Structure formats: C-alpha cells, structure tokens
C-alpha cells in the first residue's frame, strides 16, 4: 500500500509570494492533518480535514489555509509569505479524525528568501 | 486533553548503551499512547503504541510500557546503534489538538 505522498519536496519562494502544497493520503484514509516543523517551535499542528471539512485548527494566522477534495487529497496554501514561514511542512493521514495514530509523508521543505 | 511531558534533548550515547527517554502524561481517562521517530531528512514514523494501561509496545528493539500508577510511557532500548540517531516524539493532545513539540534528539556515537 502506497504511503503518504507530498509534492513538491522542496520549494524556494520570496517574501510576499504565495505557495500551495499538496498531499495524497494513504488509500482509504479520509483524515488529513498538516503540521509545520521548525527547529525553534518543533512540530506544530496547522489543521485537520475530514470529508472535505476542516475539523480542527491550530493557532496560525489566516494566511495559512487548506482544503480537502472528494478523493481525500489535500492542499494547503500560504499567502503573503514571510521569512518565518521557512519550515518543513508535514502532512499526515489517518482513518478517522482526532486519531493519534497518524501516517506521515516525507514533508515539503519550504525556504522563503 | 491528554497532555504529555517529554524530556528535553539532546541525548548523547555511545553505541550499545542503554537508552531511556521519559514521557509522562496527564489524562482524564486512559488514552492510547504513541512513540514516533523521525530519521534525518524524513517524516515521522510510528515506532510503537499501547492502547491500554499495562500494555507494552515494542518495535525494532524499543519498548515502552503504559504505566497508569506513574502515568508514564518511557521509551527504552537495551543497546542503541548509530542508526538509532533520530528525533523521538511522544505526542499528546490539548483540546483535541495534537501536540508533538520538539521531541527528543538522540545522537549515538560509534
């Protein structure tokens, strides 16, 4: 069974631009969560989607948004990029929402210049 | 929520040394508990889990026992290898929001 895939793996943007990251969950998993990982803050929860609805949201500004499609694939978008948005963005899928047993993708490394 | 407190790193050991990474939890019930591992340049992988009190999870030589009397789920390995160098996470939840924090970095020297 294929694992969680994330595209692209690496991305370089400049301040003020916007970016869209994509995540394909494990087949059959309907819940997708997004996390931001930085050395200073560690792994922080962004949001979780289940059945195309956002079920849970972390403490991030409105510049961070996401969506989920009917096939459970998910995208997250960051608008008006700031230097501090440079991070590893991880996507995780699970069978149900609020499930701590999650399966993570390899991440997208975003660098903002 | 089910909050956890995980020891800060880094933990630096020589190969074949004994490893303990502490994780204690605060919960109203007995939630399932997990350990994840993140190898350099990769995403997180589930290492082991325990779904009820007194359960022992084990994988790749790592073990953790869900102890309700001490509210702990410490990760242990009898003899670490250089390849175990990674960041280890014991996640909790706060108001349904998963909390992973910075994890505990383990560095194993030959």
Short mmCIF file of N, CA and C in Angstrom, two decimals, chain A:
data_model
loop_
_atom_site.label_atom_id
_atom_site.label_comp_id
_atom_site.label_asym_id
_atom_site.label_seq_id
_atom_site.Cartn_x
_atom_site.Cartn_y
_atom_site.Cartn_z
N UNK A 1 0.86 -1.17 0.00
CA UNK A 1 0.00 0.00 0.00
C UNK A 1 0.90 1.23 0.00
N UNK A 2 0.65 2.16 -0.92
CA UNK A 2 1.50 3.34 -1.02
C UNK A 2 1.31 4.20 0.22
N UNK A 3 2.39 4.87 0.60
CA UNK A 3 2.34 5.74 1.77
C UNK A 3 1.80 7.10 1.40
N UNK A 4 1.93 8.01 2.34
CA UNK A 4 1.51 9.39 2.12
C UNK A 4 2.53 10.08 1.22
N UNK A 5 2.05 10.74 0.20
CA UNK A 5 2.96 11.45 -0.70
C UNK A 5 2.70 12.95 -0.62
N UNK A 6 3.79 13.69 -0.72
CA UNK A 6 3.71 15.14 -0.67
C UNK A 6 4.49 15.72 -1.84
N UNK A 7 3.91 16.72 -2.47
CA UNK A 7 4.61 17.41 -3.55
C UNK A 7 4.44 18.91 -3.40
N UNK A 8 5.44 19.70 -3.79
CA UNK A 8 6.78 19.23 -4.14
C UNK A 8 7.58 18.88 -2.88
N UNK A 9 8.75 18.33 -3.00
CA UNK A 9 9.56 18.03 -1.83
C UNK A 9 10.36 19.25 -1.36
N UNK A 10 10.71 20.09 -2.30
CA UNK A 10 11.47 21.30 -1.97
C UNK A 10 10.91 22.47 -2.74
N UNK A 11 10.95 23.62 -2.10
CA UNK A 11 10.38 24.82 -2.71
C UNK A 11 11.12 26.03 -2.19
N UNK A 12 11.45 26.93 -3.10
CA UNK A 12 12.06 28.20 -2.69
C UNK A 12 11.18 29.33 -3.21
N UNK A 13 10.78 30.21 -2.32
CA UNK A 13 9.93 31.33 -2.67
C UNK A 13 10.53 32.61 -2.08
N UNK A 14 9.99 33.73 -2.51
CA UNK A 14 10.41 35.00 -1.93
C UNK A 14 9.27 35.60 -1.11
N UNK A 15 9.64 36.47 -0.22
CA UNK A 15 8.64 37.12 0.65
C UNK A 15 7.53 37.76 -0.18
N UNK A 16 6.32 37.61 0.30
CA UNK A 16 5.18 38.20 -0.37
C UNK A 16 4.49 37.27 -1.36
N UNK A 17 5.21 36.23 -1.79
CA UNK A 17 4.58 35.29 -2.71
C UNK A 17 3.63 34.37 -1.95
N UNK A 18 2.92 33.56 -2.72
CA UNK A 18 2.07 32.56 -2.09
C UNK A 18 2.48 31.18 -2.60
N UNK A 19 2.12 30.15 -1.84
CA UNK A 19 2.56 28.81 -2.18
C UNK A 19 1.43 27.81 -1.90
N UNK A 20 1.38 26.76 -2.70
CA UNK A 20 0.41 25.67 -2.49
C UNK A 20 1.15 24.35 -2.42
N UNK A 21 0.89 23.62 -1.35
CA UNK A 21 1.50 22.31 -1.14
C UNK A 21 0.41 21.25 -1.25
N UNK A 22 0.81 20.07 -1.73
CA UNK A 22 -0.17 19.03 -1.97
C UNK A 22 0.15 17.77 -1.17
N UNK A 23 -0.89 17.05 -0.79
CA UNK A 23 -0.74 15.84 0.00
C UNK A 23 -1.74 14.79 -0.47
N UNK A 24 -1.25 13.59 -0.75
CA UNK A 24 -2.14 12.47 -1.07
C UNK A 24 -2.06 11.46 0.05
N UNK A 25 -3.18 11.19 0.73
CA UNK A 25 -3.14 10.29 1.89
C UNK A 25 -3.07 8.83 1.45
N UNK A 26 -2.88 7.98 2.42
CA UNK A 26 -2.93 6.54 2.19
C UNK A 26 -4.34 6.19 1.72
N UNK A 27 -4.42 5.27 0.78
CA UNK A 27 -5.72 4.88 0.25
C UNK A 27 -6.64 4.40 1.38
N UNK A 28 -7.83 4.96 1.41
CA UNK A 28 -8.79 4.59 2.46
C UNK A 28 -8.79 5.52 3.65
N UNK A 29 -7.74 6.31 3.79
CA UNK A 29 -7.69 7.29 4.88
C UNK A 29 -8.44 8.55 4.46
N UNK A 30 -9.33 9.00 5.33
CA UNK A 30 -10.13 10.17 4.97
C UNK A 30 -9.78 11.41 5.76
N UNK A 31 -8.88 11.25 6.73
CA UNK A 31 -8.48 12.40 7.53
C UNK A 31 -7.06 12.80 7.16
N UNK A 32 -6.86 14.08 6.93
CA UNK A 32 -5.54 14.61 6.60
C UNK A 32 -5.23 15.78 7.53
N UNK A 33 -4.06 15.71 8.15
CA UNK A 33 -3.60 16.81 9.03
C UNK A 33 -2.34 17.42 8.46
N UNK A 34 -2.15 18.68 8.75
CA UNK A 34 -0.96 19.39 8.31
C UNK A 34 -0.23 19.94 9.53
N UNK A 35 1.11 19.89 9.45
CA UNK A 35 1.95 20.37 10.54
C UNK A 35 3.09 21.23 9.96
N UNK A 36 3.53 22.16 10.77
CA UNK A 36 4.73 22.94 10.46
C UNK A 36 5.82 22.55 11.44
N UNK A 37 7.01 22.25 10.92
CA UNK A 37 8.12 21.87 11.81
C UNK A 37 9.27 22.84 11.64
N UNK A 38 9.67 23.47 12.72
CA UNK A 38 10.83 24.35 12.75
C UNK A 38 11.70 23.97 13.93
N UNK A 39 13.01 24.28 13.86
CA UNK A 39 13.89 23.94 14.98
C UNK A 39 13.45 24.60 16.29
N UNK A 40 12.96 25.83 16.20
CA UNK A 40 12.62 26.55 17.42
C UNK A 40 11.31 26.11 18.05
N UNK A 41 10.30 25.91 17.25
CA UNK A 41 8.96 25.60 17.76
C UNK A 41 8.62 24.13 17.71
N UNK A 42 9.43 23.35 17.03
CA UNK A 42 9.11 21.93 16.91
C UNK A 42 8.00 21.70 15.92
N UNK A 43 7.25 20.65 16.17
CA UNK A 43 6.17 20.25 15.27
C UNK A 43 4.87 20.85 15.78
N UNK A 44 4.29 21.73 14.97
CA UNK A 44 3.06 22.41 15.39
C UNK A 44 1.92 22.09 14.43
N UNK A 45 0.76 21.84 15.00
CA UNK A 45 -0.43 21.47 14.25
C UNK A 45 -1.02 22.68 13.54
N UNK A 46 -1.29 22.51 12.26
CA UNK A 46 -1.92 23.58 11.48
C UNK A 46 -3.43 23.39 11.38
N UNK A 47 -3.85 22.30 10.78
CA UNK A 47 -5.28 21.99 10.66
C UNK A 47 -5.48 20.54 10.25
N UNK A 48 -6.73 20.10 10.41
CA UNK A 48 -7.11 18.74 10.04
C UNK A 48 -8.39 18.80 9.22
N UNK A 49 -8.42 17.97 8.18
CA UNK A 49 -9.59 17.88 7.32
C UNK A 49 -10.11 16.45 7.32
N UNK A 50 -11.41 16.35 7.29
CA UNK A 50 -12.07 15.05 7.19
C UNK A 50 -13.33 15.25 6.38
N UNK A 51 -13.52 14.40 5.37
CA UNK A 51 -14.69 14.52 4.49
C UNK A 51 -14.87 15.94 3.99
N UNK A 52 -13.77 16.52 3.54
CA UNK A 52 -13.75 17.84 2.89
C UNK A 52 -14.08 18.99 3.83
N UNK A 53 -14.12 18.72 5.12
CA UNK A 53 -14.45 19.76 6.11
C UNK A 53 -13.29 19.92 7.08
N UNK A 54 -12.97 21.16 7.40
CA UNK A 54 -11.94 21.39 8.41
C UNK A 54 -12.52 21.07 9.78
N UNK A 55 -11.90 20.14 10.47
CA UNK A 55 -12.43 19.68 11.76
C UNK A 55 -11.71 20.31 12.94
N UNK A 56 -10.51 20.79 12.68
CA UNK A 56 -9.69 21.25 13.78
C UNK A 56 -8.66 22.23 13.24
N UNK A 57 -8.33 23.23 14.02
CA UNK A 57 -7.39 24.23 13.54
C UNK A 57 -6.44 24.62 14.66
N UNK A 58 -5.17 24.75 14.32
CA UNK A 58 -4.17 25.20 15.29
C UNK A 58 -4.11 26.71 15.33
N UNK A 59 -3.13 27.21 16.06
CA UNK A 59 -3.01 28.64 16.29
C UNK A 59 -2.08 29.29 15.27
N UNK A 60 -2.55 29.40 14.04
CA UNK A 60 -1.78 30.02 12.97
C UNK A 60 -2.63 31.12 12.35
N UNK A 61 -1.97 32.15 11.77
CA UNK A 61 -2.74 33.24 11.16
C UNK A 61 -3.53 32.77 9.94
N UNK A 62 -4.46 33.62 9.52
CA UNK A 62 -5.35 33.30 8.41
C UNK A 62 -4.63 33.15 7.07
N UNK A 63 -3.36 33.54 7.03
CA UNK A 63 -2.59 33.35 5.78
C UNK A 63 -2.42 31.85 5.45
N UNK A 64 -2.58 31.04 6.46
CA UNK A 64 -2.48 29.59 6.27
C UNK A 64 -3.89 29.03 6.08
N UNK A 65 -4.09 28.37 4.98
CA UNK A 65 -5.40 27.79 4.72
C UNK A 65 -5.25 26.44 4.05
N UNK A 66 -6.31 25.71 4.00
CA UNK A 66 -6.24 24.40 3.37
C UNK A 66 -7.57 24.01 2.80
N UNK A 67 -7.56 22.87 2.13
CA UNK A 67 -8.80 22.30 1.66
C UNK A 67 -8.59 20.82 1.39
N UNK A 68 -9.69 20.12 1.30
CA UNK A 68 -9.63 18.69 1.00
C UNK A 68 -10.63 18.40 -0.11
N UNK A 69 -10.22 17.53 -0.99
CA UNK A 69 -11.05 17.18 -2.13
C UNK A 69 -11.82 15.89 -1.85
N UNK A 70 -12.73 15.57 -2.75
CA UNK A 70 -13.59 14.41 -2.53
C UNK A 70 -12.80 13.10 -2.53
N UNK A 71 -11.63 13.08 -3.13
CA UNK A 71 -10.81 11.86 -3.12
C UNK A 71 -9.85 11.84 -1.92
N UNK A 72 -10.08 12.75 -0.96
CA UNK A 72 -9.31 12.89 0.29
C UNK A 72 -7.96 13.58 0.11
N UNK A 73 -7.53 13.82 -1.11
CA UNK A 73 -6.30 14.59 -1.30
C UNK A 73 -6.49 15.98 -0.70
N UNK A 74 -5.39 16.54 -0.22
CA UNK A 74 -5.50 17.84 0.44
C UNK A 74 -4.42 18.79 -0.06
N UNK A 75 -4.72 20.04 0.01
CA UNK A 75 -3.75 21.08 -0.31
C UNK A 75 -3.73 22.09 0.83
N UNK A 76 -2.57 22.67 1.05
CA UNK A 76 -2.51 23.80 1.96
C UNK A 76 -1.87 24.98 1.22
N UNK A 77 -2.31 26.15 1.57
CA UNK A 77 -1.87 27.36 0.91
C UNK A 77 -1.36 28.34 1.95
N UNK A 78 -0.25 28.98 1.63
CA UNK A 78 0.24 30.06 2.49
C UNK A 78 0.35 31.30 1.62
N UNK A 79 -0.34 32.33 1.99
CA UNK A 79 -0.29 33.57 1.21
C UNK A 79 0.65 34.57 1.87
N UNK A 80 1.08 35.54 1.11
CA UNK A 80 1.95 36.61 1.60
C UNK A 80 3.06 36.05 2.48
N UNK A 81 3.90 35.24 1.88
CA UNK A 81 4.94 34.53 2.62
C UNK A 81 5.85 35.48 3.39
N UNK A 82 6.23 35.01 4.59
CA UNK A 82 7.19 35.73 5.44
C UNK A 82 8.40 34.83 5.64
N UNK A 83 9.52 35.46 6.02
CA UNK A 83 10.74 34.68 6.24
C UNK A 83 10.51 33.57 7.27
N UNK A 84 9.71 33.87 8.27
CA UNK A 84 9.45 32.91 9.34
C UNK A 84 8.61 31.72 8.91
N UNK A 85 8.11 31.73 7.69
CA UNK A 85 7.34 30.58 7.21
C UNK A 85 8.25 29.49 6.68
N UNK A 86 9.55 29.77 6.62
CA UNK A 86 10.51 28.74 6.20
C UNK A 86 10.45 27.59 7.20
N UNK A 87 10.17 26.41 6.70
CA UNK A 87 9.94 25.27 7.59
C UNK A 87 9.77 24.01 6.77
N UNK A 88 9.69 22.89 7.47
CA UNK A 88 9.29 21.63 6.87
C UNK A 88 7.80 21.48 7.13
N UNK A 89 7.02 21.30 6.08
CA UNK A 89 5.58 21.13 6.21
C UNK A 89 5.26 19.65 6.01
N UNK A 90 4.68 19.08 7.04
CA UNK A 90 4.38 17.66 7.04
C UNK A 90 2.88 17.43 6.96
N UNK A 91 2.53 16.44 6.20
CA UNK A 91 1.14 16.02 6.07
C UNK A 91 1.04 14.63 6.69
N UNK A 92 -0.07 14.36 7.35
CA UNK A 92 -0.29 13.05 7.94
C UNK A 92 -1.71 12.61 7.66
N UNK A 93 -1.88 11.33 7.40
CA UNK A 93 -3.24 10.83 7.19
C UNK A 93 -3.59 9.80 8.25
N UNK A 94 -4.89 9.67 8.49
CA UNK A 94 -5.37 8.67 9.44
C UNK A 94 -6.77 8.24 8.99
N UNK A 95 -7.23 7.16 9.60
CA UNK A 95 -8.54 6.64 9.21
C UNK A 95 -9.66 7.58 9.64
N UNK A 96 -9.50 8.11 10.87
CA UNK A 96 -10.57 8.94 11.43
C UNK A 96 -9.97 10.22 11.98
N UNK A 97 -10.79 11.23 12.20
CA UNK A 97 -10.26 12.46 12.81
C UNK A 97 -9.91 12.25 14.27
N UNK A 98 -9.09 13.13 14.79
CA UNK A 98 -8.66 13.12 16.20
C UNK A 98 -7.93 11.82 16.55
N UNK A 99 -7.40 11.14 15.55
CA UNK A 99 -6.72 9.87 15.76
C UNK A 99 -5.24 10.13 15.93
N UNK A 100 -4.65 9.71 17.05
CA UNK A 100 -3.22 9.94 17.24
C UNK A 100 -2.35 9.00 16.43
N UNK A 101 -2.92 7.94 15.88
CA UNK A 101 -2.15 7.04 15.03
C UNK A 101 -2.21 7.60 13.62
N UNK A 102 -1.16 8.32 13.29
CA UNK A 102 -1.11 9.00 12.01
C UNK A 102 0.06 8.49 11.19
N UNK A 103 -0.06 8.63 9.89
CA UNK A 103 0.96 8.19 8.95
C UNK A 103 1.44 9.43 8.20
N UNK A 104 2.73 9.71 8.36
CA UNK A 104 3.28 10.96 7.84
C UNK A 104 3.93 10.80 6.48
N UNK A 105 3.85 11.87 5.71
CA UNK A 105 4.58 11.95 4.47
C UNK A 105 6.00 12.45 4.72
N UNK A 106 6.82 12.53 3.68
CA UNK A 106 8.22 12.95 3.85
C UNK A 106 8.38 14.45 4.06
N UNK A 107 7.32 15.21 3.77
CA UNK A 107 7.38 16.65 4.00
C UNK A 107 7.76 17.45 2.77
N UNK A 108 7.42 18.72 2.83
CA UNK A 108 7.86 19.70 1.83
C UNK A 108 8.72 20.72 2.55
N UNK A 109 9.94 20.87 2.09
CA UNK A 109 10.86 21.85 2.69
C UNK A 109 10.67 23.17 1.97
N UNK A 110 10.10 24.16 2.66
CA UNK A 110 9.86 25.48 2.09
C UNK A 110 10.91 26.46 2.62
N UNK A 111 11.56 27.12 1.69
CA UNK A 111 12.52 28.17 2.06
C UNK A 111 12.00 29.48 1.50
N UNK A 112 11.88 30.48 2.36
CA UNK A 112 11.42 31.80 1.95
C UNK A 112 12.60 32.77 2.02
N UNK A 113 12.91 33.38 0.90
CA UNK A 113 14.07 34.30 0.83
C UNK A 113 13.61 35.75 0.84
#
